[in-house]
XYZ file of C-alpha atoms in Angstrom:
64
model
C -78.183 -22.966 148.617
C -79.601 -25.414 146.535
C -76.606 -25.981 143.779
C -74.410 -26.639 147.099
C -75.764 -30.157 147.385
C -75.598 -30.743 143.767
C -72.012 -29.939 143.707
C -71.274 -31.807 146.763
C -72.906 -34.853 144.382
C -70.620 -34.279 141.463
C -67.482 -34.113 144.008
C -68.480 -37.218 145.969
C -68.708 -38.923 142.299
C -65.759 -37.472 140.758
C -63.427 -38.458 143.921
C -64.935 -41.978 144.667
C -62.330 -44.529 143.975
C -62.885 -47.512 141.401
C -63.407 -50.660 141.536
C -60.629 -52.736 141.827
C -58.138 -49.701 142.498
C -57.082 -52.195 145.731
C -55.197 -54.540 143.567
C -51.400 -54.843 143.856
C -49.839 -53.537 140.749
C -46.530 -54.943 141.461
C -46.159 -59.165 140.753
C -44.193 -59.636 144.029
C -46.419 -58.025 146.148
C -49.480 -60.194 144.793
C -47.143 -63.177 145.127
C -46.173 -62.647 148.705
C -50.371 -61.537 149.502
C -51.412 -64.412 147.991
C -49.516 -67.128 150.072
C -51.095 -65.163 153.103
C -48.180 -63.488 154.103
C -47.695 -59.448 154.318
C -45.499 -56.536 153.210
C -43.313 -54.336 155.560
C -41.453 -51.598 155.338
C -39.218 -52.181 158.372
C -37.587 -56.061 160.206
C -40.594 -58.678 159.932
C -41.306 -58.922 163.522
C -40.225 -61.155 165.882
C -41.681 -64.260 165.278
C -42.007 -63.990 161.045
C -39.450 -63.961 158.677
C -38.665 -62.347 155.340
C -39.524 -64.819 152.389
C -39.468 -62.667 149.884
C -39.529 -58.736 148.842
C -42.844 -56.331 147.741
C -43.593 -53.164 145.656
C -40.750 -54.273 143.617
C -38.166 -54.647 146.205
C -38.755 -51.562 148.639
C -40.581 -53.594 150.919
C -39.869 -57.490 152.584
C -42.392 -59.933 152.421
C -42.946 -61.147 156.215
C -44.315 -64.946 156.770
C -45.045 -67.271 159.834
Protein backbone atom coordinates (compact mmCIF):
# COMPACT_ATOMS: atom_id res chain seq x y z
CA UNK A 1 0.00 0.00 0.00
CA UNK A 2 2.84 1.92 0.77
CA UNK A 3 4.68 2.17 -2.90
CA UNK A 4 1.07 3.57 -4.02
CA UNK A 5 1.87 6.98 -2.60
CA UNK A 6 5.34 6.90 -3.82
CA UNK A 7 4.21 6.34 -7.27
CA UNK A 8 1.50 8.79 -7.06
CA UNK A 9 4.80 11.22 -6.17
CA UNK A 10 6.77 10.27 -9.22
CA UNK A 11 3.46 10.79 -11.47
CA UNK A 12 2.51 14.13 -9.92
CA UNK A 13 6.35 15.11 -10.76
CA UNK A 14 6.67 13.60 -14.04
CA UNK A 15 3.23 15.30 -15.33
CA UNK A 16 3.65 18.79 -13.64
CA UNK A 17 4.06 21.34 -16.31
CA UNK A 18 7.21 23.75 -16.50
CA UNK A 19 7.85 26.83 -15.93
CA UNK A 20 7.20 29.10 -18.49
CA UNK A 21 5.26 26.42 -20.70
CA UNK A 22 2.41 29.53 -20.74
CA UNK A 23 4.37 31.55 -23.15
CA UNK A 24 3.07 32.16 -26.69
CA UNK A 25 5.28 30.41 -29.11
CA UNK A 26 3.95 32.14 -32.05
CA UNK A 27 5.33 36.17 -32.57
CA UNK A 28 1.79 37.37 -33.49
CA UNK A 29 0.12 36.03 -30.75
CA UNK A 30 2.69 37.70 -28.20
CA UNK A 31 2.30 40.85 -30.31
CA UNK A 32 -1.44 41.05 -30.20
CA UNK A 33 -1.21 39.83 -25.96
CA UNK A 34 1.07 42.30 -25.38
CA UNK A 35 -0.89 45.48 -26.56
CA UNK A 36 -3.67 44.00 -24.18
CA UNK A 37 -5.77 42.74 -26.69
CA UNK A 38 -6.90 38.85 -27.13
CA UNK A 39 -7.06 35.94 -29.58
CA UNK A 40 -10.32 34.36 -31.00
CA UNK A 41 -11.17 31.75 -32.87
CA UNK A 42 -14.54 33.04 -34.12
CA UNK A 43 -15.97 37.29 -35.10
CA UNK A 44 -14.34 39.60 -32.28
CA UNK A 45 -17.46 40.46 -30.55
CA UNK A 46 -19.54 43.15 -30.87
CA UNK A 47 -17.95 45.99 -29.62
CA UNK A 48 -13.94 44.92 -30.55
CA UNK A 49 -12.46 44.63 -33.69
CA UNK A 50 -9.87 42.48 -35.44
CA UNK A 51 -6.37 44.30 -35.45
CA UNK A 52 -4.45 41.73 -36.26
CA UNK A 53 -4.23 37.68 -36.55
CA UNK A 54 -2.72 34.90 -33.72
CA UNK A 55 -1.17 31.36 -33.65
CA UNK A 56 0.15 32.26 -36.95
CA UNK A 57 -2.95 33.28 -38.66
CA UNK A 58 -5.67 30.66 -37.42
CA UNK A 59 -6.89 32.95 -34.98
CA UNK A 60 -7.89 37.13 -35.14
CA UNK A 61 -6.54 39.33 -32.75
CA UNK A 62 -9.70 41.18 -31.10
CA UNK A 63 -9.09 44.92 -29.59
CA UNK A 64 -11.30 47.72 -27.97
Amino acid sequence: MRILYLLFAVLFFLFQAAPGSADAPFADTAACRSQGNFCRVGACPPTFTASGSCQGGLLKCCSK
